[in-house]
Amino acid sequence: MKSKATILGIDVGGTTIKFGVVKNNKIIFEYMLPTLAYENPGKVLSQLNIGVKKIFEVYKKSDFIGIGIGFPGKVDIETGIVTSAPNFRNWKKIQVRKSLESYKLPIFIDNDANCAALGELYFGSGNNLENFIMVTLGTGVGGGIIINKKLFRGESGGAGEIGHITIDYSGPKCKCGKHGCVEAYAGNNYIKQRTIQKLNEYPDSLILKLVDHNLEAIEPKIINEAAKKGDELAIKILKETGYYIGIGLANIANTLDIKTFIIGGGTSGAGKTLLDAIKQSIKNHGIHDIVRDVRVIQARLKNKSGIFGAASLVLSSQLYQK
Ligand SMILES: [Zn+2]
């Protein structure tokens, strides 16, 4: 999908806000500010305004067709209110869109998981696909559902909570309070804990050397690096993680008959080892006729997914479809 329009994409994260000017399928200018989420909502809104102002000092505001904002929280897309944001101090029903109204541009806001799916649809691996499921592996496991080239939001905007599909109702407790969610196996901290538990059996693992025996420093990047160098434990952990994710995704495949799964986020950097394990597990757990030609591919946007995803909100809006 080519777009010549200029869009401001804003990726609000727990520690930094990234502002990106998107034009001709590229980010032509990028600017970053601390989010100050640990202070108060007013500070966060003020940072947003400072960043937007800065962009319009460099680029002519009249060239822009709109502003898209991806936010790590629950978003009411109609009102532009972020109703909750777990990692933001004192955050409760904050009018994010209204705080930027004075710029008199169309503003669209949605949660970061939905943005990631739209980003891959407009700018990434999902560009030529009618239907796909986006899975983002990070601290949490996020998801987005694209059907007929549109994001499926569900009846109350909550669709795509792939991380909280139960794969074992008596499994480990997830931070959502339920048991055996995909996230309780594939979220960063859970992967780290499983790795630490297994290190006793693999005292020579390269993982230990890479973190200089500081177990707290174990993270997906380290495990991916060790696996690429052939470390037995790292490969085992990735295969296991893929196995668990695949059970969850097989349920989605069975329900929706969607054949393509795009995997993004830090752990997806493991590449083939993880993707093949996910694919095999979907095949083992799904209905044969539905899953035999399933495709599991890597997200293309990597660390640019936040800005591109936010910009996609503008492209996917009514405004642009008309
Ligand atoms: Zn859960």
XYZ file of C-alpha atoms and ligand atoms in Angstrom:
323
model
C 0.000 0.000 0.000
C 1.817 3.117 -1.161
C 1.048 6.340 0.573
C 2.427 9.726 -0.370
C 0.695 11.462 2.522
C 2.712 12.862 5.399
C 1.675 11.498 8.782
C 2.898 12.051 12.321
C 3.162 8.718 14.146
C 3.626 8.809 17.925
C 4.701 5.688 19.780
C 4.112 6.150 23.500
C 6.154 3.666 25.516
C 6.672 3.200 29.242
C 10.007 5.048 29.176
C 10.201 6.988 25.902
C 7.829 8.662 23.471
C 8.970 8.385 19.848
C 7.713 10.906 17.314
C 8.153 9.986 13.640
C 7.311 11.764 10.395
C 6.177 9.069 7.944
C 6.204 9.746 4.208
C 6.553 7.482 1.144
C 6.628 4.396 3.408
C 9.650 5.748 5.282
C 10.300 7.479 8.577
C 11.951 10.671 7.340
C 12.407 12.291 10.737
C 12.465 10.937 14.263
C 12.451 12.621 17.642
C 12.415 11.145 21.144
C 11.449 12.355 24.625
C 11.207 10.629 28.020
C 7.601 9.648 28.790
C 7.804 10.607 32.497
C 5.108 7.985 33.180
C 6.386 7.688 36.769
C 5.451 11.339 37.463
C 1.806 12.067 36.614
C -0.562 12.067 33.597
C -0.223 15.842 33.187
C 3.518 15.461 32.637
C 2.970 12.774 29.979
C 0.508 14.999 28.099
C 2.926 17.883 28.356
C 5.728 15.723 26.847
C 3.374 14.800 23.990
C 2.735 18.464 23.304
C 6.404 19.402 23.437
C 7.219 16.682 20.889
C 4.402 17.590 18.493
C 5.357 21.261 18.682
C 8.953 20.347 17.883
C 7.900 18.362 14.799
C 5.840 21.284 13.489
C 8.811 23.581 13.929
C 10.735 21.376 11.484
C 7.894 20.373 9.108
C 4.950 22.420 7.877
C 1.817 21.396 9.738
C -0.330 21.871 6.639
C 1.538 18.994 4.903
C 0.187 16.483 7.436
C -3.074 14.576 6.959
C -3.216 13.480 10.586
C -1.628 12.287 13.805
C -1.709 8.652 14.998
C -0.887 7.677 18.577
C -0.156 4.176 19.856
C -0.572 3.854 23.618
C 0.265 0.951 25.970
C -3.115 0.843 27.660
C -6.843 0.444 27.176
C -8.089 3.017 24.680
C -11.582 4.237 23.845
C -10.995 5.001 20.174
C -14.253 6.975 19.832
C -13.541 9.482 22.588
C -9.735 9.409 22.445
C -9.610 8.630 26.166
C -6.999 6.206 27.508
C -9.047 4.524 30.246
C -6.213 2.630 31.890
C -2.442 2.305 31.501
C -0.910 -0.182 33.949
C 2.638 1.202 33.838
C 1.662 4.870 34.178
C 1.417 6.450 37.623
C -2.026 7.710 38.721
C -3.452 7.122 35.267
C -7.249 7.025 35.136
C -9.411 7.962 32.132
C -7.157 10.595 30.597
C -8.212 12.659 27.571
C -5.190 12.159 25.351
C -6.689 13.256 22.022
C -8.191 16.413 23.519
C -4.772 17.487 24.804
C -3.576 17.832 21.174
C -6.767 19.324 19.722
C -5.283 22.797 19.378
C -3.206 21.544 16.419
C -6.468 21.154 14.486
C -5.455 17.923 12.749
C -7.379 14.624 12.762
C -5.997 12.556 15.651
C -6.402 8.778 16.037
C -5.378 6.754 19.050
C -5.389 3.027 19.763
C -3.525 0.498 21.913
C -0.036 -0.563 20.861
C -0.976 -4.170 19.989
C -3.613 -3.025 17.481
C -1.134 -0.497 16.087
C 1.483 -3.231 15.593
C -1.002 -5.265 13.516
C -1.990 -2.264 11.384
C 1.670 -1.320 10.973
C 2.488 -4.735 9.487
C -0.620 -4.458 7.268
C 0.301 -1.067 5.783
C 4.099 -1.095 5.933
C 5.363 -4.582 6.799
C 5.080 -8.344 6.332
C 1.282 -8.225 6.039
C 1.295 -5.816 3.131
C -0.118 -8.205 0.521
C -2.325 -10.215 2.859
C -6.098 -10.115 3.261
C -6.070 -11.843 6.647
C -3.487 -12.440 9.337
C -2.896 -12.632 13.061
C -0.204 -10.430 14.572
C 1.506 -11.684 17.722
C 3.893 -9.415 19.644
C 6.207 -11.131 22.114
C 7.443 -8.816 24.839
C 6.923 -8.388 28.580
C 3.362 -9.257 27.682
C 2.080 -11.189 24.681
C -0.086 -8.936 22.523
C -2.199 -9.692 19.507
C -4.093 -8.123 16.648
C -6.540 -9.639 14.178
C -6.663 -8.458 10.559
C -9.670 -9.649 8.560
C -10.265 -8.452 4.998
C -7.456 -5.910 5.409
C -9.184 -4.362 8.426
C -8.438 -4.536 12.121
C -11.068 -6.547 13.973
C -11.655 -4.802 17.302
C -14.574 -6.812 18.681
C -17.686 -5.422 20.357
C -15.909 -3.438 23.069
C -12.498 -2.964 21.498
C -10.933 -5.842 23.397
C -10.359 -8.345 20.572
C -6.951 -9.914 20.051
C -5.950 -10.742 23.642
C -3.984 -13.688 22.346
C -1.631 -13.642 25.329
C -4.487 -14.642 27.603
C -5.731 -17.680 25.739
C -5.574 -20.509 28.293
C -3.463 -23.432 27.144
C -3.530 -25.245 30.505
C -6.236 -24.363 33.018
C -4.111 -25.721 35.862
C -0.915 -24.119 34.559
C 1.217 -21.343 36.071
C -0.483 -18.175 37.254
C -0.489 -15.274 34.796
C -0.348 -11.645 35.891
C -3.967 -11.255 34.677
C -4.960 -13.517 37.592
C -5.903 -16.560 35.471
C -3.913 -19.755 35.018
C -1.978 -21.198 32.113
C -2.293 -18.242 29.704
C 0.048 -18.169 26.682
C 1.694 -15.145 28.299
C 2.527 -17.201 31.412
C 4.825 -19.260 29.141
C 5.938 -16.783 26.491
C 6.131 -13.400 28.263
C 9.727 -12.212 28.794
C 9.782 -12.734 32.563
C 8.263 -16.195 32.336
C 10.829 -17.254 29.726
C 13.544 -15.890 32.005
C 12.232 -17.840 35.023
C 12.028 -21.087 33.036
C 15.572 -20.548 31.830
C 16.878 -19.930 35.354
C 15.155 -23.091 36.630
C 16.765 -25.211 33.911
C 20.282 -23.787 34.288
C 21.011 -26.358 37.023
C 20.780 -29.077 34.398
C 22.943 -27.077 31.971
C 25.780 -25.602 34.055
C 27.924 -25.130 30.934
C 25.272 -23.148 29.042
C 26.566 -20.194 27.064
C 23.694 -18.167 28.579
C 25.558 -18.058 31.908
C 28.695 -16.741 30.225
C 26.789 -14.114 28.231
C 25.299 -12.628 31.414
C 28.507 -13.100 33.382
C 26.613 -15.363 35.848
C 24.180 -12.545 36.694
C 20.854 -14.381 36.346
C 18.878 -11.137 36.558
C 20.377 -10.069 33.231
C 18.835 -12.986 31.325
C 16.501 -11.660 28.628
C 15.268 -12.801 25.187
C 18.159 -11.083 23.412
C 20.662 -13.172 25.388
C 18.769 -16.416 24.821
C 18.499 -15.642 21.088
C 22.208 -14.928 20.880
C 23.117 -18.160 22.692
C 20.751 -20.178 20.475
C 22.322 -18.744 17.319
C 25.674 -19.987 18.591
C 24.219 -23.460 19.073
C 23.648 -23.441 22.843
C 21.583 -26.496 23.770
C 19.590 -24.914 26.602
C 18.807 -21.735 24.644
C 17.528 -23.769 21.697
C 15.480 -25.942 24.048
C 13.905 -22.869 25.699
C 13.009 -21.332 22.321
C 11.531 -24.598 21.034
C 9.470 -24.964 24.202
C 8.291 -21.363 23.961
C 7.294 -21.935 20.337
C 5.466 -25.089 21.325
C 3.371 -23.214 23.922
C 2.632 -20.267 21.610
C 1.619 -22.705 18.870
C -1.044 -24.318 21.064
C -2.657 -20.904 21.549
C -2.414 -20.069 17.866
C -3.879 -23.437 16.840
C -7.018 -22.436 18.743
C -7.203 -19.223 16.741
C -6.597 -21.054 13.463
C -9.378 -23.510 14.300
C -11.742 -20.646 15.171
C -11.032 -18.215 12.334
C -9.385 -20.334 9.612
C -6.694 -17.680 9.204
C -3.494 -19.121 7.709
C -0.824 -16.497 8.392
C 0.692 -15.592 11.748
C 3.156 -12.693 11.911
C 5.436 -12.799 14.940
C 7.066 -9.625 16.281
C 8.646 -8.327 19.498
C 11.976 -9.077 21.170
C 11.771 -12.876 21.359
C 10.898 -13.073 17.637
C 14.511 -12.056 16.975
C 15.275 -15.759 17.526
C 14.112 -16.252 13.941
C 13.790 -19.717 12.414
C 14.284 -21.779 15.601
C 11.268 -20.120 17.208
C 9.128 -19.688 14.072
C 9.532 -23.345 13.032
C 8.625 -24.518 16.538
C 5.486 -22.353 16.521
C 4.499 -23.662 13.084
C 5.038 -27.299 14.059
C 2.994 -26.846 17.220
C 0.108 -25.205 15.315
C 0.146 -28.187 12.963
C 0.194 -30.652 15.867
C -2.653 -28.965 17.731
C -4.909 -27.583 15.007
C -7.431 -29.290 12.759
C -5.441 -30.843 9.936
C -7.402 -29.447 6.971
C -7.208 -25.913 8.374
C -3.588 -25.790 9.548
C -1.726 -27.926 6.994
C -0.703 -24.862 4.943
C -0.275 -22.445 7.865
C 2.477 -19.802 7.548
C 4.433 -18.362 10.475
C 6.551 -15.373 9.449
C 8.604 -12.715 11.141
C 7.377 -9.131 11.502
C 9.303 -6.745 9.253
C 9.111 -3.452 11.147
C 11.155 -4.416 14.227
C 11.937 -1.361 16.404
C 10.131 0.935 13.931
C 6.840 -0.883 14.446
C 5.595 1.630 17.026
C 5.862 4.697 14.780
C 4.644 2.916 11.636
C 1.809 1.348 13.616
C 0.673 4.709 14.977
C 0.863 6.251 11.492
C -1.264 3.369 10.159
C -4.142 4.490 12.376
C -4.501 7.535 10.124
C -4.356 5.435 6.928
C -6.919 2.947 8.269
C -9.339 5.685 9.329
C -12.479 6.699 7.460
C -10.721 9.926 6.649
C -8.290 8.221 4.327
C -10.609 5.514 2.977
C -12.992 8.111 1.485
Zn -3.333 -14.069 31.447
